[in-house]
Structure formats: structure tokens, C-alpha cells
Short mmCIF file of C-alpha atoms in Angstrom, two decimals:
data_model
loop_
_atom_site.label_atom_id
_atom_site.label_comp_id
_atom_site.label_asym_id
_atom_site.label_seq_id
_atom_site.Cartn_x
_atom_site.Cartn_y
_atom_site.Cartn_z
CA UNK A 1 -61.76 -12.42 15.29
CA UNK A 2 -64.62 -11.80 12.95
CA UNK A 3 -68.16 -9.99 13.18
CA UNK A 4 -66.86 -6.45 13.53
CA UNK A 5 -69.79 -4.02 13.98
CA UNK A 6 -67.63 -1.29 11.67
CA UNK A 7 -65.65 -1.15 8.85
CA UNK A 8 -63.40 1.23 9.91
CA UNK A 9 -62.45 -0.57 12.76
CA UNK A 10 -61.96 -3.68 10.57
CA UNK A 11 -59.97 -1.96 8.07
CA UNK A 12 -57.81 -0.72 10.94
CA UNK A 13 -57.03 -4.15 12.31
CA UNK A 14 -56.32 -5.94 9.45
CA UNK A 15 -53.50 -3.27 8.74
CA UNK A 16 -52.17 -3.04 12.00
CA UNK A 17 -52.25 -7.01 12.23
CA UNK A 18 -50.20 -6.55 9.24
CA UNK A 19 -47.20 -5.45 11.48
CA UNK A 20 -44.86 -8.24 12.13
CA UNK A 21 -45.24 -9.61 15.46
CA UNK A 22 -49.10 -8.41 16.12
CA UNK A 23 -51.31 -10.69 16.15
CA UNK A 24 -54.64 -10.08 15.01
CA UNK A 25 -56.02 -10.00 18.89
CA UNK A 26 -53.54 -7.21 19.75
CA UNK A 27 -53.94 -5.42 16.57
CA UNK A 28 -57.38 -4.98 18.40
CA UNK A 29 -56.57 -4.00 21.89
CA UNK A 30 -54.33 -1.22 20.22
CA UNK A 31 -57.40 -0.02 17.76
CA UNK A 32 -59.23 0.28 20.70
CA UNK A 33 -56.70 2.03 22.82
CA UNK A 34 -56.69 4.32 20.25
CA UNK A 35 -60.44 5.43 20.15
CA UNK A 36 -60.73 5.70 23.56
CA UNK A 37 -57.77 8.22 23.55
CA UNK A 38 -58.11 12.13 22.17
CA UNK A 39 -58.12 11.96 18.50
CA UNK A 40 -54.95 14.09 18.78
CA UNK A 41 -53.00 11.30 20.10
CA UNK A 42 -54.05 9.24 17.32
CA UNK A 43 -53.28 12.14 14.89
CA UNK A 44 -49.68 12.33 16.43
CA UNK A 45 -49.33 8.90 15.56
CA UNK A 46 -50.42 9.08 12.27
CA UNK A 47 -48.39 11.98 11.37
CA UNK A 48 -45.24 10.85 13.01
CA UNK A 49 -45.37 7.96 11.30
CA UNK A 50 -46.51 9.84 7.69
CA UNK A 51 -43.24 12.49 8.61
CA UNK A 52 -41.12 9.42 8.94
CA UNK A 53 -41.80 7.47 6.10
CA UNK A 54 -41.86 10.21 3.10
CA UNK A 55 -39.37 12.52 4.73
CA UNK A 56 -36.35 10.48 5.94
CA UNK A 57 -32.92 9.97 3.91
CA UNK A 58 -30.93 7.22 3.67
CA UNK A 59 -27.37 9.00 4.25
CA UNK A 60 -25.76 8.93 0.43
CA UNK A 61 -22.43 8.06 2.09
CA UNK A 62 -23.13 5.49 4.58
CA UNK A 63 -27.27 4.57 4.10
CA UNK A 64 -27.81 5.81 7.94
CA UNK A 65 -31.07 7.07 8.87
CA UNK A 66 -30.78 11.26 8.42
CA UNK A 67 -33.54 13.89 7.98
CA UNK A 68 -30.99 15.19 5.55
CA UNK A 69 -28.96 14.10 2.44
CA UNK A 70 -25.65 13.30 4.72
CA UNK A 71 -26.30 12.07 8.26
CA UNK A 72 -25.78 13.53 11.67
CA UNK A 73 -22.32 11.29 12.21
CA UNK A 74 -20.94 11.45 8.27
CA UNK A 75 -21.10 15.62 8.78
CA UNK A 76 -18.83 15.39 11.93
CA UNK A 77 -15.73 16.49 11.09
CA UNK A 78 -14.79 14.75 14.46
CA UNK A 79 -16.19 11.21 13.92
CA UNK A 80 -12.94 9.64 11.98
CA UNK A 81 -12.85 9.26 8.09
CA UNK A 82 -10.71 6.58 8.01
CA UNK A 83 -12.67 4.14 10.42
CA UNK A 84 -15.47 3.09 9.23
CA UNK A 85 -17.89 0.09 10.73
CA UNK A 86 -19.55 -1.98 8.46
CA UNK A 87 -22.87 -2.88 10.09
CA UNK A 88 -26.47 -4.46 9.49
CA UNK A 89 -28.99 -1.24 10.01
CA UNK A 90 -29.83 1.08 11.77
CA UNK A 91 -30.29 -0.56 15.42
CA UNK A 92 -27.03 -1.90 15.22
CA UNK A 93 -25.66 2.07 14.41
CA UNK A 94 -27.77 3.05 17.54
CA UNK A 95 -26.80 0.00 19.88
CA UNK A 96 -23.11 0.92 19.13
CA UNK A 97 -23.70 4.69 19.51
CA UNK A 98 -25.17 3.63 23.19
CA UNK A 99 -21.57 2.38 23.84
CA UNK A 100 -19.87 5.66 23.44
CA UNK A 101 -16.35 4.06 22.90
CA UNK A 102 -16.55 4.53 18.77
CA UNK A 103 -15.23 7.59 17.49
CA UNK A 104 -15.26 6.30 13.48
CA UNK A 105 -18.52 6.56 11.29
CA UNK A 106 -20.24 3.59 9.88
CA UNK A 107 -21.18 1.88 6.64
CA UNK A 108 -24.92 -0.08 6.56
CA UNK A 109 -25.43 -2.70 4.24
CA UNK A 110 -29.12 -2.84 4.68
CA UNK A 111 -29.04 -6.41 5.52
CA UNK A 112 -26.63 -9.25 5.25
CA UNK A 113 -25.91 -11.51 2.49
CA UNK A 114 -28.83 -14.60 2.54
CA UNK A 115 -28.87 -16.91 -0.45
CA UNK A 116 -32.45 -18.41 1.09
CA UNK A 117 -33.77 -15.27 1.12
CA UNK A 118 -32.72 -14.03 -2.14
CA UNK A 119 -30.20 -11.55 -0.86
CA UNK A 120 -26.82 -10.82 -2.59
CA UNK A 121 -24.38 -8.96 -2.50
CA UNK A 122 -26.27 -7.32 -5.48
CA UNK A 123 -28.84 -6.27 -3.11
CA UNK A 124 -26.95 -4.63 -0.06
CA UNK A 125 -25.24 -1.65 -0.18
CA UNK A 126 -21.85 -2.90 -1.46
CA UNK A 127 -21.48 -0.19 -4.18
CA UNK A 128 -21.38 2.55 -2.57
CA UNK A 129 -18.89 1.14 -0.16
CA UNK A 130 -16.17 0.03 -2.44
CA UNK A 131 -16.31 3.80 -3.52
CA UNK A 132 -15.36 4.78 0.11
CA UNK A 133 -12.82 2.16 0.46
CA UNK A 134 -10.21 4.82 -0.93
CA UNK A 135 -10.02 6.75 2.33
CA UNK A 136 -10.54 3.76 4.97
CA UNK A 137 -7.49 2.72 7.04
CA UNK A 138 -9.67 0.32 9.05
CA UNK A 139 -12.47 -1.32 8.07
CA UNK A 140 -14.68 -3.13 10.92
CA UNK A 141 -16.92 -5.69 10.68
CA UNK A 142 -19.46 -5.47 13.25
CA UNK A 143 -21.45 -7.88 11.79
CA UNK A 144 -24.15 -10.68 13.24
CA UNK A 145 -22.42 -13.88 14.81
CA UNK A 146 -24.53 -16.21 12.15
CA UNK A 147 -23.86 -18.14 8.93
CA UNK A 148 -24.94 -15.08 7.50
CA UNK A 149 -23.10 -12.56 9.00
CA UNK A 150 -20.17 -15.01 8.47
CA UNK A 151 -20.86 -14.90 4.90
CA UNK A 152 -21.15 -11.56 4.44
CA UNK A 153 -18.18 -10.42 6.51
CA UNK A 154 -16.15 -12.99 4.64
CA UNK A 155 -17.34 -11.82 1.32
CA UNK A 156 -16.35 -7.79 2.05
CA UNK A 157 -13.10 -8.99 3.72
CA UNK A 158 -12.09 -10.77 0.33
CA UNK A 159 -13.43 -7.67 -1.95
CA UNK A 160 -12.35 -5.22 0.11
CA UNK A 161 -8.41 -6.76 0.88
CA UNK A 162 -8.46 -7.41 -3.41
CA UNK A 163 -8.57 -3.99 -3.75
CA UNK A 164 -7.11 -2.26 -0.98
CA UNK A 165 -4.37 -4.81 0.29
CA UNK A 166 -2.75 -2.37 2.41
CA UNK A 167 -6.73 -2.15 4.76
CA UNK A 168 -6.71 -3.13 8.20
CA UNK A 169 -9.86 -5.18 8.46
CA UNK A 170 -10.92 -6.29 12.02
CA UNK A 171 -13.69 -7.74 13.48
CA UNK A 172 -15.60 -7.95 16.63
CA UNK A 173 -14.70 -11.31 18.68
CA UNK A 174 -16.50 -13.50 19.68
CA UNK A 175 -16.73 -14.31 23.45
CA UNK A 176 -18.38 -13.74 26.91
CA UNK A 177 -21.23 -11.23 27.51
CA UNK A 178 -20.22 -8.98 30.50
CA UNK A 179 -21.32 -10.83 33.73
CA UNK A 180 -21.95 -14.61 31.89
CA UNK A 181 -20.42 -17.92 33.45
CA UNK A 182 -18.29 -19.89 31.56
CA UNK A 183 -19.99 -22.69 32.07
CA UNK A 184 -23.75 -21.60 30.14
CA UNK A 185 -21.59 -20.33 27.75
CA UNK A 186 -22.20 -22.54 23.87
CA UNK A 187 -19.08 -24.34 22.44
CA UNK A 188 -19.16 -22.08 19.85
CA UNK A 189 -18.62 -19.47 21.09
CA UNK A 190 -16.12 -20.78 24.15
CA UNK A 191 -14.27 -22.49 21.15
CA UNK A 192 -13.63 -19.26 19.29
CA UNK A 193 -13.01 -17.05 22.23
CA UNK A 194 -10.17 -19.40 22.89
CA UNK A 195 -8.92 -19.45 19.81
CA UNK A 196 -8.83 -15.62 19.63
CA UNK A 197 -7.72 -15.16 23.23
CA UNK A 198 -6.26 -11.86 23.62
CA UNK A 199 -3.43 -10.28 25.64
CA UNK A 200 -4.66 -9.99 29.26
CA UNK A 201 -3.13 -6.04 29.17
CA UNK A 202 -5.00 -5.34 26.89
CA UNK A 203 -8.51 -6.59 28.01
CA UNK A 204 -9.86 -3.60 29.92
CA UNK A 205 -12.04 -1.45 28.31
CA UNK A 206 -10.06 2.20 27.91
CA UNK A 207 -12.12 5.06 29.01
CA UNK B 1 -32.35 3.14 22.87
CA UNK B 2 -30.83 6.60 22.53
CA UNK B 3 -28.47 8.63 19.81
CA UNK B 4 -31.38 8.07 16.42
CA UNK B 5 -29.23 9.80 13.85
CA UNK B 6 -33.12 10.85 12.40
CA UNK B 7 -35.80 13.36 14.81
CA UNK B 8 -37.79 11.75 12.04
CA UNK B 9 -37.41 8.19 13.82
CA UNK B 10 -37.28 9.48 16.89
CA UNK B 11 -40.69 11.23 17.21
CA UNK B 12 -42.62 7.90 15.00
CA UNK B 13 -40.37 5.29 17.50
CA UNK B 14 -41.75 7.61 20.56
CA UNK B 15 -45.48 8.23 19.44
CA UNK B 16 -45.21 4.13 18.40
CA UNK B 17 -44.15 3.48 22.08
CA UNK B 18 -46.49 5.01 23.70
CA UNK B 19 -49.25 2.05 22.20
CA UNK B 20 -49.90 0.13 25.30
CA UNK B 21 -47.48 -3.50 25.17
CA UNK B 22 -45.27 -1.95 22.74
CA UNK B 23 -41.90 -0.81 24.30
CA UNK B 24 -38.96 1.09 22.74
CA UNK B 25 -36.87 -1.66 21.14
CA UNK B 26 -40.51 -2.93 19.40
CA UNK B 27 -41.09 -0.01 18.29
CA UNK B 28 -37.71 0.82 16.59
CA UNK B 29 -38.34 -2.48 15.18
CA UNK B 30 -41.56 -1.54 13.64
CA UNK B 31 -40.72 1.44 12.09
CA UNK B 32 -37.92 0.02 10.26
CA UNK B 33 -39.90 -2.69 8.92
CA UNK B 34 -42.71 0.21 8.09
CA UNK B 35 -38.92 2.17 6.74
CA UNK B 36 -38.57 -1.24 4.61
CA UNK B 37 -42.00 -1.39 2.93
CA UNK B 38 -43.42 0.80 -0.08
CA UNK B 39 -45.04 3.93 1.11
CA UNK B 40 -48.72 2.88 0.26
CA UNK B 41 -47.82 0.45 2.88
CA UNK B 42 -47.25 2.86 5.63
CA UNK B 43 -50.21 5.08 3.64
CA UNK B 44 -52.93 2.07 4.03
CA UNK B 45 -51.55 1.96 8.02
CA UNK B 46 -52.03 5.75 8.45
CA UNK B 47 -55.37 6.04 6.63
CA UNK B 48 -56.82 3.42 7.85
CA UNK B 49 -56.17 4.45 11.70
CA UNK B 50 -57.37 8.28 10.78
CA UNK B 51 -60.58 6.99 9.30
CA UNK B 52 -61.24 4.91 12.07
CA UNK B 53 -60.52 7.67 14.76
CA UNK B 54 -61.99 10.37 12.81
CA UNK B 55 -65.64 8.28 11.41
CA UNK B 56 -66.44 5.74 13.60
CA UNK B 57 -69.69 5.98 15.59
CA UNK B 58 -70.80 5.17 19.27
CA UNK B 59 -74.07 3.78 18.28
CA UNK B 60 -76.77 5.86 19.93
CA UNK B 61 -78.33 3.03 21.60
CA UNK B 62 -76.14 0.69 22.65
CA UNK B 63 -72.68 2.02 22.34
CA UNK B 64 -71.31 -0.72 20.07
CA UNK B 65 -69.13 1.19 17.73
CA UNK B 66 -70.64 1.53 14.16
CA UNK B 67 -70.18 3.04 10.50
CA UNK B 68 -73.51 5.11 11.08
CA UNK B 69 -75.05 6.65 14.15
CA UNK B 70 -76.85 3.37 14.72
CA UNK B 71 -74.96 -0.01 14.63
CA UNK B 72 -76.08 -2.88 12.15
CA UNK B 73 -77.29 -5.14 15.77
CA UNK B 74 -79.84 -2.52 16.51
CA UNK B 75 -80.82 -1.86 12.51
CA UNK B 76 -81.22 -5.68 12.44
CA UNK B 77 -84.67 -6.15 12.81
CA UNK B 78 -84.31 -10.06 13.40
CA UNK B 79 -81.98 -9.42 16.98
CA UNK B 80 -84.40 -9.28 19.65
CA UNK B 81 -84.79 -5.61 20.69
CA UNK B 82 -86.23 -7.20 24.51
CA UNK B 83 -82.73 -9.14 25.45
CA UNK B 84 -79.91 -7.51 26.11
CA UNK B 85 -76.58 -8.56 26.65
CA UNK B 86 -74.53 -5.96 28.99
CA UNK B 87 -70.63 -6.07 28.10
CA UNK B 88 -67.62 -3.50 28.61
CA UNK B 89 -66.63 -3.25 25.73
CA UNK B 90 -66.53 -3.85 21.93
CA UNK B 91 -64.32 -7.26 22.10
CA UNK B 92 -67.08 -8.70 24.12
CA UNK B 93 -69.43 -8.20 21.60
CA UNK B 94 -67.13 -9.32 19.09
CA UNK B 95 -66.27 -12.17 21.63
CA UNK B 96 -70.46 -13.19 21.83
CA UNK B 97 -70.78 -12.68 18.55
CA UNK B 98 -68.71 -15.08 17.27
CA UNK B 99 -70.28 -17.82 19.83
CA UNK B 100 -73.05 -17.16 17.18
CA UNK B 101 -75.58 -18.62 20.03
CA UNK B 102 -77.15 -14.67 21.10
CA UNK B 103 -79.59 -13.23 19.04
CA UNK B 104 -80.40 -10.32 20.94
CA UNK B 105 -78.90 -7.12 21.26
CA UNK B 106 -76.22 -5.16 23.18
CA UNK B 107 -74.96 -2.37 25.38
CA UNK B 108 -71.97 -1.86 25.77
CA UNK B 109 -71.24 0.07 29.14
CA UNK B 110 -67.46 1.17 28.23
CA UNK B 111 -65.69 -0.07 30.86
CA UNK B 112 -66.46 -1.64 34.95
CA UNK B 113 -66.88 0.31 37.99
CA UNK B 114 -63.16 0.71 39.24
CA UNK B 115 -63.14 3.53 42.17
CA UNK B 116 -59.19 2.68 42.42
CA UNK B 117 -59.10 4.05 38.48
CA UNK B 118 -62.12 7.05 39.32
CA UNK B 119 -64.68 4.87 37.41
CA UNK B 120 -67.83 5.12 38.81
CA UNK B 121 -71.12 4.43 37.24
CA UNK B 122 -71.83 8.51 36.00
CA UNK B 123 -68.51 7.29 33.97
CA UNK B 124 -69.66 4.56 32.40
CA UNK B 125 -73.36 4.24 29.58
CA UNK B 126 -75.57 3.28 32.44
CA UNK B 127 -78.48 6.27 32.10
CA UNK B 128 -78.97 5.37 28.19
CA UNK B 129 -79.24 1.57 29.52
CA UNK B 130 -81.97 2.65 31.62
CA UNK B 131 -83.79 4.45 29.10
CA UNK B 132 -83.90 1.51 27.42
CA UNK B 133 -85.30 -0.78 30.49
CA UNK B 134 -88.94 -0.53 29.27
CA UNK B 135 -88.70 -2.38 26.01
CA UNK B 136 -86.10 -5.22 28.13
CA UNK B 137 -87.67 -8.37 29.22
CA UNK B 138 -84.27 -10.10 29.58
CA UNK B 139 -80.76 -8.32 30.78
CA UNK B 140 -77.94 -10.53 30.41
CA UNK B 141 -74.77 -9.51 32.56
CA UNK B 142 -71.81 -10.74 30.74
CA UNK B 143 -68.87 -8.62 32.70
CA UNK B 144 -65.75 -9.93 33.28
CA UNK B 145 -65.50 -12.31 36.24
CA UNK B 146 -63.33 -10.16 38.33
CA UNK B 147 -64.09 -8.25 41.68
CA UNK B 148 -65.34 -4.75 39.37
CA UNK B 149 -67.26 -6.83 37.35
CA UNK B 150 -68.99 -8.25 40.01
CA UNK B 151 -69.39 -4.63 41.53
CA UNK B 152 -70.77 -3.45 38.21
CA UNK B 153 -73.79 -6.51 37.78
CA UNK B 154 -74.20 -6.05 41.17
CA UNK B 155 -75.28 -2.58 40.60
CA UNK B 156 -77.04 -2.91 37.49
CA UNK B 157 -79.08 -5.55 39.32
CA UNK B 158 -79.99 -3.78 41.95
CA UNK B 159 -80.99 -0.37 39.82
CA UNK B 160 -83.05 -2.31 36.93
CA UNK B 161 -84.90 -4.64 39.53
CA UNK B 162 -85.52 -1.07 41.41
CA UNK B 163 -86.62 0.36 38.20
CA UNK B 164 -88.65 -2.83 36.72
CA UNK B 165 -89.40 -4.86 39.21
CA UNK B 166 -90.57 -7.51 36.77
CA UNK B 167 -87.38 -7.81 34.31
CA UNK B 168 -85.42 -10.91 34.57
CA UNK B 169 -81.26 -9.96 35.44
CA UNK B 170 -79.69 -13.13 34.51
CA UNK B 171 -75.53 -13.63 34.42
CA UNK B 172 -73.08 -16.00 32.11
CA UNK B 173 -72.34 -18.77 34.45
CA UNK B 174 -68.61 -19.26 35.72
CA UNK B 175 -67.49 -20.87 33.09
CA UNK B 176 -65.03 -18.48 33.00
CA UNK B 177 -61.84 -18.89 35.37
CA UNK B 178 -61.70 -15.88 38.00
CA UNK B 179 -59.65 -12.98 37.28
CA UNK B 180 -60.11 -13.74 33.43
CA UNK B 181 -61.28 -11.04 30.62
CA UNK B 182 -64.22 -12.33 28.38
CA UNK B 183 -62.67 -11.68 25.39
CA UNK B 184 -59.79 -14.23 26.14
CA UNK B 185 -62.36 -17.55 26.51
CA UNK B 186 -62.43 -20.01 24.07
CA UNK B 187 -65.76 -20.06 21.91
CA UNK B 188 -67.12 -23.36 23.42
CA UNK B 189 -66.61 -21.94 26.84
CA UNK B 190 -68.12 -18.79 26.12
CA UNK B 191 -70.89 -20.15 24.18
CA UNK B 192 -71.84 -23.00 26.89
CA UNK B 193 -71.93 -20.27 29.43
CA UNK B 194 -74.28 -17.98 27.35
CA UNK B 195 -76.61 -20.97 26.77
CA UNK B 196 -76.31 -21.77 30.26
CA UNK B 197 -77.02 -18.45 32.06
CA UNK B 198 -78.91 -18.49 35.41
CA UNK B 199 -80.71 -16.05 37.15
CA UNK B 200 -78.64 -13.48 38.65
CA UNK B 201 -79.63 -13.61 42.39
CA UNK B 202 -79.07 -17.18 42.48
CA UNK B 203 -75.05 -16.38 40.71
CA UNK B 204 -73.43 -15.67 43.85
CA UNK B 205 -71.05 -18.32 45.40
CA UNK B 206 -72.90 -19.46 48.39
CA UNK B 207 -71.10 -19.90 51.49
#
């Protein structure tokens, strides 16, 4: 996409294209949805996004998303001290928050640990959780099923056991989304659900 | 995607959603990357789409839109003021001009006759195109080969032969597959079929 008859417009696509997953054609369509719309839509945009970026916290317990110092879920006196779920970010807080069976609060690293990327421990929020490890009882690992996540739960688990070996650390298994077949199910996955097969009493969700 | 632990995410995930294509899990995702990034990032984003909204032009002849009130195509003395090409939109002309076969100029109508959307023509920049019949010798119909686009040349053809009997109407030939958008052809295609354009009354499949 070249010959643009404006600047403006051009200046606008090439940051919007800078976006990851929008291509420079869509980057486009969308500058163009935009000035055929009120400017006020595009001024709600603008602004939402201006609010968001210079105004939000990262929660000085648990690095959650807040418009204020502590979060929404680390204020609750009734969201549990002393259960706290180690996760990615943000959409992981939210997908489990959609599930409304965890009563704990949460811990985000910011990412997980990535040698190839030039991520270490150094570089996620590991601090600040060894500081909270005093008043965990249980200390979940909801972290991604990859070599990563692997990594990086294995790495906490070790740290966190070293100096709190009394911690209950637990993780989320590995198995069957809700509804799949067994057979389109990988090996992987089969292999360690069998492994970690679980008591049949105790396999229905509790309300 | 409920439960955000930030209104601040909230309202910049909900005005990003609204962006035509982009639904709610994108647009979590792209404010966390925009989250991730240095502020001048999200700055350069924001300023660039409020400039564009705010300072672009519709140029006063032909619609394209332009830095100033008229666009550089018709301050370019070289494009030949007596063809013009007849497009819906800005990504045509983008589309034509890349072909880099047209040396003539444009107007850009702003959309196709769709009564099923309320478009008729007193919606779209037909009376400035006929203001600017007299100086036309050629009017090139480049509209998308769907059924509005064929309503739309269709009535252009019939208004500027009515008005100047003597013009020439001529079409892009179907080089295009039906039901597909101009800008999505590949510049061969497109620039075969503006070489190749035939007179407008002979365009029409024949029976």
C-alpha cells in the first residue's frame, strides 16, 4: 500500500499497522472506518486509550491491572490471603475470574521465564512474590502448559518450597477440555492426565 | 471477557472493540501489548489518529482525502483534468494508483447506491461530479463488480450521457471476479483491466 493522497492518513496507518496482528491493509480499513464515523467516536478512542495507558497501576502486591495503587481483588478482605495463584497476566486473572470457583487472589509474573527471548527470572515479577510468600498456605500455579510455563512453574516451585518448606504448592492438571473425545486428544496430554488421574469422588466440580 | 480488575481497561478494551473485525478477546490483547510498550508508543498511536480525524481534507473536487482543501491529483498539473476515474472510495484510488498505468484524475463518490443500507445517490458526491462533466471527455467507472456497483455506473451512465451527450462512459473490464472489492485485486489484474477498459454500453453480459 503506497501513494497515499495525505499524510495524516499515512501517518495513521503506519502506527496502527504497528499493532501486532494488523496488517498494513487492515490498518487501512480501520483509518477509514474511523473518518467516516463522528469525530467523537474517534476522540473516545483516543482518550480511552490515552486514560488507559498513563493512568493505570500495576497492583504493588500482586502486578494486577487497578486504577488504584492496590487492586480491586487484593482490597477484598473476602478474596483469601493465604491462596494465592501465580499466573501469566492479566487475561489469565480475567479468564479465571470468568470461572467464579476461585475465592484466593493472584500473583502475575508479567510473563513466563524464556531463555530465547531474554526473559529471566530477573525480569518477571519474582521479587515481590517471595516477599508475600510469608502469609501463603497454598501457592497455585496456573501457569501455560509449555516448555515455558514448565520452566517457570518448576523454577518458583523450587524457590518457593527452599524457603517455605511447610507451602502447599499445586498445580492445574493437565487433561480433557470439557466436551473433547479421547481419541483427538495429543499423547501429551492423555499421557499426563493418566498419570495424574484423580479420585473419581472427587471429579465433579463443587458449586 | 468480563470481571477487568481496571474501568481503565475496560472502557479502552470496549472503545477498541467497537473497530470493525476487532472483537473483545483482540482487543484485550491489544491493549496489553499497547500496556507493554513505552508511552510515546501509545502517544504516536493516539496523535496520529486525532490528527488524522481532526485535519484531514475531503478535497473539494474530487473527494480524495487530502492535507489541504485540494488533493495533490488535482494540484498536479501533469494528471489529465478531462479523464476521470469514478471509485468509492479512497483504497481504490490508492488501489489505481499503485497500478501506476492512470494518469488522470479522480472522484471519489464515497460509497455505492445500496437502498437495503438507505444509500441513494443524494447520499453519495454525485452533484459535484456533475459540475465537473464539462471539462470530462473520458469517465472511467471503476466500482466494484457487485450488483450496487453495477446499479451505481448504471446510473452515472445514464445521467452524464443525459447531461453530455458526447462524453465517452467507459468501465474496467471484468477482470475482476464477481462479488469482489477493487481494492483486494492484484496489481496486474487491476492494471490489465484499466488498460483494457471498453465502452460502457457494450460492458453488460449479453444474453
Amino acid at each position: 500500500m503506497r501513494n497515499f493522497s495525505s499524510k495524516l492518513l499515512e501517518n495513521a496507518v503506519d502506527q496502527i499497522s504497528r499493532l501486532p496482528g494488523i496488517g498494513r491493509r487492515t490498518a487501512v480499513r480501520l483509518a477509514i472506518h474511523l473518518l467516516q464515523q463522528p469525530t467523537e467516536e474517534t476522540d473516545a478512542l483516543t482518550t480511552a486509550i490515552t486514560d488507559m495507558r498513563h493512568r493505570i497501576y500495576s497492583c504493588r502486591h500482586c502486578h494486577n491491572l487497578s486504577d488504584e495503587e492496590e487492586c480491586e481483588i487484593c482490597r477484598n478482605p473476602a478474596r483469601q490471603a493465604e491462596t494465592v495463584c501465580v499466573v501469566q497476566d492479566i487475561r489469565d486473572v480475567i479468564a479465571i475470574e470468568n470461572t467464579e470457583v476461585f475465592r484466593g487472589r493472584y500473583h502475575l509474573l508479567g510473563g513466563v521465564i524464556s531463555p530465547i527471548n531474554g526473559i529471566g527470572p530477573g525480569e518477571l515479577h519474582m521479587d515481590t512474590l517471595w516477599k508475600r510468600l510469608p502469609e501463603i498456605k497454598e501457592l497455585i500455579l496456573a501457569l501455560p502448559a509449555t516448555t515455558e510455563g514448565d520452566t517457570t512453574a518448576y523454577y518458583i516451585y523450587k524457590h518457593a518450597t527452599a524457603l517455605r518448606p511447610d507451602i502447599r504448592v499445586t498445580t492445574i492438571p493437565r487433561g480433557l477440555s470439557v466436551g473433547d473425545e479421547l481419541e483427538y486428544a495429543d499423547e501429551a496430554t492423555l499421557g499426563r492426565s493418566m498419570l495424574n488421574r484423580i479420585d473419581f469422588q472427587n471429579s465433579f466440580a463443587k458449586p
